[in-house]
Short mmCIF file of C-alpha atoms in Angstrom, two decimals:
data_model
loop_
_atom_site.label_atom_id
_atom_site.label_comp_id
_atom_site.label_asym_id
_atom_site.label_seq_id
_atom_site.Cartn_x
_atom_site.Cartn_y
_atom_site.Cartn_z
CA MET A 1 -60.70 -50.29 -14.88
CA THR A 2 -61.41 -46.68 -15.44
CA LEU A 3 -58.06 -44.92 -16.09
CA ASP A 4 -58.55 -41.17 -16.50
CA LEU A 5 -59.31 -40.47 -12.93
CA LYS A 6 -59.71 -36.84 -13.44
CA ALA A 7 -62.35 -36.84 -16.27
CA ALA A 8 -64.28 -39.43 -13.81
CA ALA A 9 -63.68 -36.86 -11.04
CA ASP A 10 -65.20 -33.85 -13.07
CA ARG A 11 -68.76 -36.40 -13.20
CA ARG A 12 -68.49 -37.40 -9.58
CA MET A 13 -67.14 -34.88 -6.90
CA ARG A 14 -68.35 -31.88 -5.72
CA ARG A 15 -66.84 -28.86 -5.13
CA ALA A 16 -64.66 -29.30 -1.82
CA VAL A 17 -61.61 -28.48 0.06
CA ILE A 18 -59.98 -31.49 1.67
CA PHE A 19 -57.04 -31.11 4.47
CA LEU A 20 -54.64 -33.69 4.01
CA VAL A 21 -51.95 -34.58 6.64
CA SER A 22 -48.61 -36.73 6.08
CA LEU A 23 -46.27 -37.98 8.55
CA VAL A 24 -43.98 -38.84 6.20
CA LEU A 25 -43.55 -35.34 5.34
CA VAL A 26 -42.69 -34.28 9.00
CA LEU A 27 -45.44 -32.06 8.22
CA VAL A 28 -47.74 -34.15 10.42
CA ALA A 29 -50.67 -31.65 11.86
CA ALA A 30 -49.28 -28.86 9.27
CA LEU A 31 -52.28 -29.13 6.97
CA VAL A 32 -52.22 -29.36 3.67
CA VAL A 33 -54.78 -27.59 2.15
CA ILE A 34 -56.08 -29.27 -1.52
CA ALA A 35 -58.83 -27.26 -3.23
CA VAL A 36 -60.67 -29.88 -5.10
CA ARG A 37 -62.72 -27.91 -7.96
CA GLY A 38 -64.94 -30.62 -9.63
CA GLY A 39 -62.53 -33.19 -8.50
CA ASP A 40 -59.60 -31.45 -10.32
CA PRO A 41 -57.01 -30.57 -7.41
CA GLN A 42 -55.67 -27.09 -7.64
CA ALA A 43 -52.52 -25.55 -6.88
CA THR A 44 -52.19 -26.10 -3.16
CA THR A 45 -51.48 -23.76 0.25
CA PRO A 46 -50.14 -24.94 3.01
CA ALA A 47 -51.19 -23.57 6.40
CA PRO A 48 -48.52 -21.95 8.56
CA ALA A 49 -46.05 -25.15 9.61
CA PRO A 50 -42.64 -24.88 11.10
CA THR A 51 -40.56 -26.15 8.40
CA ALA A 52 -39.28 -24.76 5.11
CA SER A 53 -41.48 -25.39 1.97
CA THR A 54 -42.56 -28.84 1.06
CA ALA A 55 -44.39 -30.55 -1.98
CA ALA A 56 -47.85 -31.21 -1.38
CA PRO A 57 -49.66 -34.38 -1.87
CA THR A 58 -52.08 -35.12 -5.00
CA SER A 59 -55.17 -36.79 -4.68
CA ALA A 60 -57.60 -38.48 -7.07
CA PRO A 61 -61.05 -40.46 -6.13
CA THR A 62 -60.89 -44.17 -6.84
CA LEU A 63 -63.79 -45.65 -8.46
CA PRO A 64 -65.43 -49.09 -8.85
CA PRO A 65 -64.21 -51.28 -11.38
CA ASP A 66 -66.12 -50.89 -14.67
CA ASP A 67 -65.63 -53.95 -17.69
CA GLY A 68 -61.71 -53.02 -18.13
CA PRO A 69 -59.85 -56.36 -17.00
CA TYR A 70 -57.48 -56.21 -13.96
CA VAL A 71 -53.84 -55.52 -14.74
CA ALA A 72 -51.53 -57.36 -12.31
CA PRO A 73 -48.46 -55.19 -11.08
CA ALA A 74 -45.43 -55.54 -12.99
CA GLN A 75 -43.02 -55.01 -10.42
CA TYR A 76 -43.42 -55.84 -6.66
CA VAL A 77 -40.90 -54.90 -3.69
CA ALA A 78 -40.64 -56.57 -0.48
CA LEU A 79 -40.34 -53.85 2.29
CA PRO A 80 -38.41 -55.35 5.42
CA ASP A 81 -39.60 -55.23 8.94
CA GLY A 82 -38.22 -53.02 11.73
CA ALA A 83 -36.13 -54.90 14.05
CA GLU A 84 -37.46 -53.88 16.86
CA ARG A 85 -41.04 -51.55 17.93
CA VAL A 86 -41.72 -48.54 19.93
CA GLY A 87 -45.23 -49.41 20.76
CA GLU A 88 -46.95 -50.63 17.86
CA LEU A 89 -44.87 -48.87 15.58
CA PRO A 90 -41.68 -50.58 13.72
CA VAL A 91 -38.47 -48.85 14.04
CA LYS A 92 -34.44 -50.00 13.36
CA PHE A 93 -34.96 -50.64 9.72
CA PRO A 94 -32.23 -51.86 7.65
CA HIS A 95 -29.91 -49.20 6.28
CA THR A 96 -30.47 -49.78 2.71
CA PRO A 97 -33.16 -47.86 0.23
CA GLU A 98 -35.92 -50.35 0.97
CA GLY A 99 -35.06 -50.07 4.51
CA ALA A 100 -35.67 -46.16 4.06
CA VAL A 101 -38.91 -46.50 1.92
CA ALA A 102 -40.27 -49.22 4.75
CA MET A 103 -40.16 -46.44 7.52
CA LEU A 104 -41.92 -43.98 5.29
CA VAL A 105 -44.69 -46.35 4.56
CA ALA A 106 -45.01 -47.36 8.33
CA SER A 107 -45.17 -43.21 9.16
CA SER A 108 -47.69 -42.76 6.28
CA ARG A 109 -50.03 -45.38 7.34
CA ASN A 110 -49.99 -44.44 10.83
CA ALA A 111 -50.68 -40.65 10.09
CA TRP A 112 -54.31 -40.84 9.15
CA SER A 113 -56.13 -41.04 12.21
CA PHE A 114 -58.54 -39.19 14.66
CA ASP A 115 -56.37 -40.29 17.66
CA PRO A 116 -53.91 -37.21 18.68
CA ALA A 117 -51.94 -39.77 21.04
CA LYS A 118 -51.34 -42.02 17.67
CA LEU A 119 -50.18 -38.93 15.65
CA LYS A 120 -48.10 -37.79 18.24
CA ALA A 121 -46.48 -41.25 18.69
CA GLY A 122 -45.65 -41.02 15.20
CA VAL A 123 -44.31 -37.78 15.06
CA LEU A 124 -42.17 -38.67 18.16
CA THR A 125 -40.82 -41.83 16.69
CA TYR A 126 -40.51 -41.04 12.76
CA ALA A 127 -40.03 -37.31 12.83
CA THR A 128 -35.96 -36.05 12.35
CA ALA A 129 -34.62 -34.44 15.79
CA ARG A 130 -34.89 -30.99 14.12
CA TYR A 131 -38.54 -31.10 13.72
CA ARG A 132 -39.81 -33.26 16.27
CA ASP A 133 -40.68 -30.89 19.04
CA ALA A 134 -42.56 -28.68 16.65
CA MET A 135 -44.34 -31.53 14.87
CA SER A 136 -45.43 -32.99 18.27
CA ALA A 137 -46.85 -29.66 19.35
CA SER A 138 -49.24 -28.97 16.31
CA VAL A 139 -50.64 -32.77 16.55
CA GLU A 140 -54.24 -31.26 17.35
CA ASP A 141 -54.28 -29.38 14.24
CA GLY A 142 -53.78 -32.67 12.49
CA VAL A 143 -56.17 -34.25 13.89
CA ARG A 144 -58.69 -31.61 12.98
CA GLY A 145 -57.23 -31.76 9.35
CA ASN A 146 -57.80 -35.65 9.43
CA ARG A 147 -61.62 -34.92 10.88
CA GLU A 148 -62.10 -32.63 8.02
CA PHE A 149 -61.13 -35.08 5.66
CA ALA A 150 -63.62 -37.63 6.72
CA GLY A 151 -66.04 -35.19 7.16
CA VAL A 152 -66.80 -35.38 10.91
CA PRO A 153 -67.04 -32.43 13.22
CA ALA A 154 -63.97 -30.83 14.17
CA THR A 155 -64.21 -30.94 18.01
CA GLY A 156 -66.38 -33.23 20.31
CA PRO A 157 -66.70 -37.27 20.28
CA ILE A 158 -66.55 -39.14 16.91
CA PRO A 159 -69.73 -39.95 15.84
CA PRO A 160 -70.22 -43.78 15.91
CA GLY A 161 -69.10 -45.42 12.66
CA ALA A 162 -66.98 -42.58 11.38
CA ALA A 163 -63.42 -44.46 10.13
CA LEU A 164 -60.20 -42.66 8.63
CA ASN A 165 -57.68 -45.66 7.06
CA ALA A 166 -54.93 -45.67 5.08
CA TRP A 167 -53.60 -48.33 2.73
CA PRO A 168 -50.22 -47.96 0.97
CA ILE A 169 -50.51 -49.39 -2.07
CA GLY A 170 -47.42 -48.31 -4.39
CA VAL A 171 -43.95 -46.69 -4.01
CA LYS A 172 -41.19 -45.23 -5.77
CA TRP A 173 -38.10 -43.85 -4.67
CA THR A 174 -34.31 -42.42 -5.59
CA ALA A 175 -31.44 -42.82 -3.55
CA VAL A 176 -29.82 -39.54 -3.21
CA ASP A 177 -26.92 -41.35 -1.49
CA SER A 178 -26.00 -44.02 1.37
CA ASN A 179 -28.00 -41.65 4.44
CA ALA A 180 -30.94 -40.29 2.24
CA VAL A 181 -34.13 -41.56 -0.08
CA ASP A 182 -36.38 -39.52 -1.95
CA ALA A 183 -39.98 -41.44 -2.02
CA LEU A 184 -43.33 -41.27 -3.31
CA ILE A 185 -45.78 -43.19 -1.69
CA LEU A 186 -49.11 -44.38 -3.03
CA LEU A 187 -51.99 -44.89 -0.77
CA ARG A 188 -55.80 -45.83 -0.98
CA VAL A 189 -57.35 -43.87 2.13
CA THR A 190 -60.94 -45.02 2.98
CA SER A 191 -62.66 -42.91 5.35
CA SER A 192 -66.67 -42.62 6.35
CA ALA A 193 -68.27 -39.70 8.11
CA GLY A 194 -70.36 -42.01 10.48
CA GLU A 195 -73.00 -44.56 10.71
CA GLY A 196 -75.45 -44.37 7.46
CA ALA A 197 -72.69 -42.19 5.65
CA GLN A 198 -71.36 -43.40 2.45
CA PRO A 199 -67.72 -44.20 2.69
CA LYS A 200 -65.60 -42.69 0.28
CA THR A 201 -62.19 -44.21 -1.04
CA THR A 202 -59.75 -41.59 -2.24
CA LEU A 203 -56.34 -42.04 -4.08
CA VAL A 204 -53.22 -39.62 -2.41
CA VAL A 205 -49.90 -39.49 -3.50
CA LEU A 206 -47.45 -38.26 -0.88
CA PRO A 207 -43.53 -36.99 -1.45
CA ALA A 208 -41.39 -38.08 1.40
CA ARG A 209 -37.81 -37.95 2.47
CA ALA A 210 -35.67 -40.74 4.73
CA VAL A 211 -32.65 -39.60 6.14
CA TRP A 212 -30.10 -41.69 8.39
CA GLU A 213 -30.31 -40.07 11.67
CA SER A 214 -28.91 -42.10 15.14
CA GLY A 215 -28.92 -45.25 13.65
CA ASP A 216 -32.43 -45.47 11.98
CA TRP A 217 -34.29 -44.14 9.23
CA LYS A 218 -36.31 -40.66 9.88
CA GLY A 219 -38.71 -38.41 7.94
CA ASP A 220 -37.56 -35.30 6.57
CA PRO A 221 -39.30 -32.32 4.32
CA THR A 222 -38.93 -32.78 0.68
CA ASP A 223 -38.14 -30.08 -2.02
CA PRO A 224 -40.97 -28.94 -3.72
CA LYS A 225 -41.53 -30.88 -7.31
CA PRO A 226 -44.69 -31.55 -9.32
CA LEU A 227 -46.43 -34.70 -8.32
CA PRO A 228 -47.68 -37.72 -10.53
CA ASP A 229 -51.43 -37.88 -10.47
CA PRO A 230 -52.62 -40.85 -8.29
CA VAL A 231 -53.46 -44.02 -9.84
CA ASP A 232 -55.25 -47.15 -8.77
CA ILE A 233 -53.32 -50.75 -8.63
CA GLY A 234 -54.69 -53.34 -11.04
CA THR A 235 -54.78 -50.72 -13.67
CA ALA A 236 -52.46 -50.33 -16.60
CA LYS A 237 -51.28 -46.85 -15.56
CA PHE A 238 -50.18 -47.98 -12.45
CA ASN A 239 -47.52 -50.13 -14.47
CA GLU A 240 -46.95 -47.29 -16.91
CA ASP A 241 -46.02 -44.99 -14.40
CA GLY A 242 -43.28 -47.21 -13.04
CA TRP A 243 -45.21 -48.18 -9.13
CA LYS A 244 -44.12 -50.88 -7.30
CA ALA A 245 -46.72 -52.77 -5.73
CA ILE A 246 -45.88 -52.92 -1.65
CA GLN A 247 -44.89 -56.12 0.11
CA GLU A 248 -44.11 -56.06 3.81
CA GLY A 249 -42.73 -59.24 5.26
CA ASN A 250 -45.50 -61.66 4.51
CA ARG A 251 -48.15 -59.12 3.46
CA LEU A 252 -48.93 -57.93 0.33
#
């Protein structure tokens, strides 16, 4: 597989502005604007948000396999399921670092949607109490950001065939203490602007923090920090960068 994603992006990606939204930052609906010039992500400028400063996601395009061999992940992590559910969302994760990461993975997967009700449910379920109301009030901004990312109109009906889905493929984390865990979530985000449009796949790295609150893990803003370049699973770089492939329950 091609490992130099930035060089490939220079050849493949046009000048664009990508809006990324991340529930795991508890900045869902607070749009993070990433300027992409020739596929090389530049400095990020967050839109107004009712939170302190946070780190922004990094993104890069995924590429079709070339003549390089598939490299199996060197590390896997079995993430626990939540003991209960709120609607379709798992909750009541174990009070362990793996439980914290499992919550962050669940929330990041839920964040990529055109459905405001789905985004709001994620905010109400996974955001810490101090940011929950403000984020809930900004859900429509998050929907517009997701529409922009997928290339669909900002308002009006979703075009037939338009789609947006996120697949968490890797994680790494540091336990700050028994009640706080900092993590990075590596996702493969697939999107389509509608029938006849060329689907695109983007790799995204999201910084995230989980804190133990009211008997469960909740998402809280992270401190600004440099983020690693996204890499695809199945490459040597995935292992070199220390990513763990995700196994949730019986699912890889």
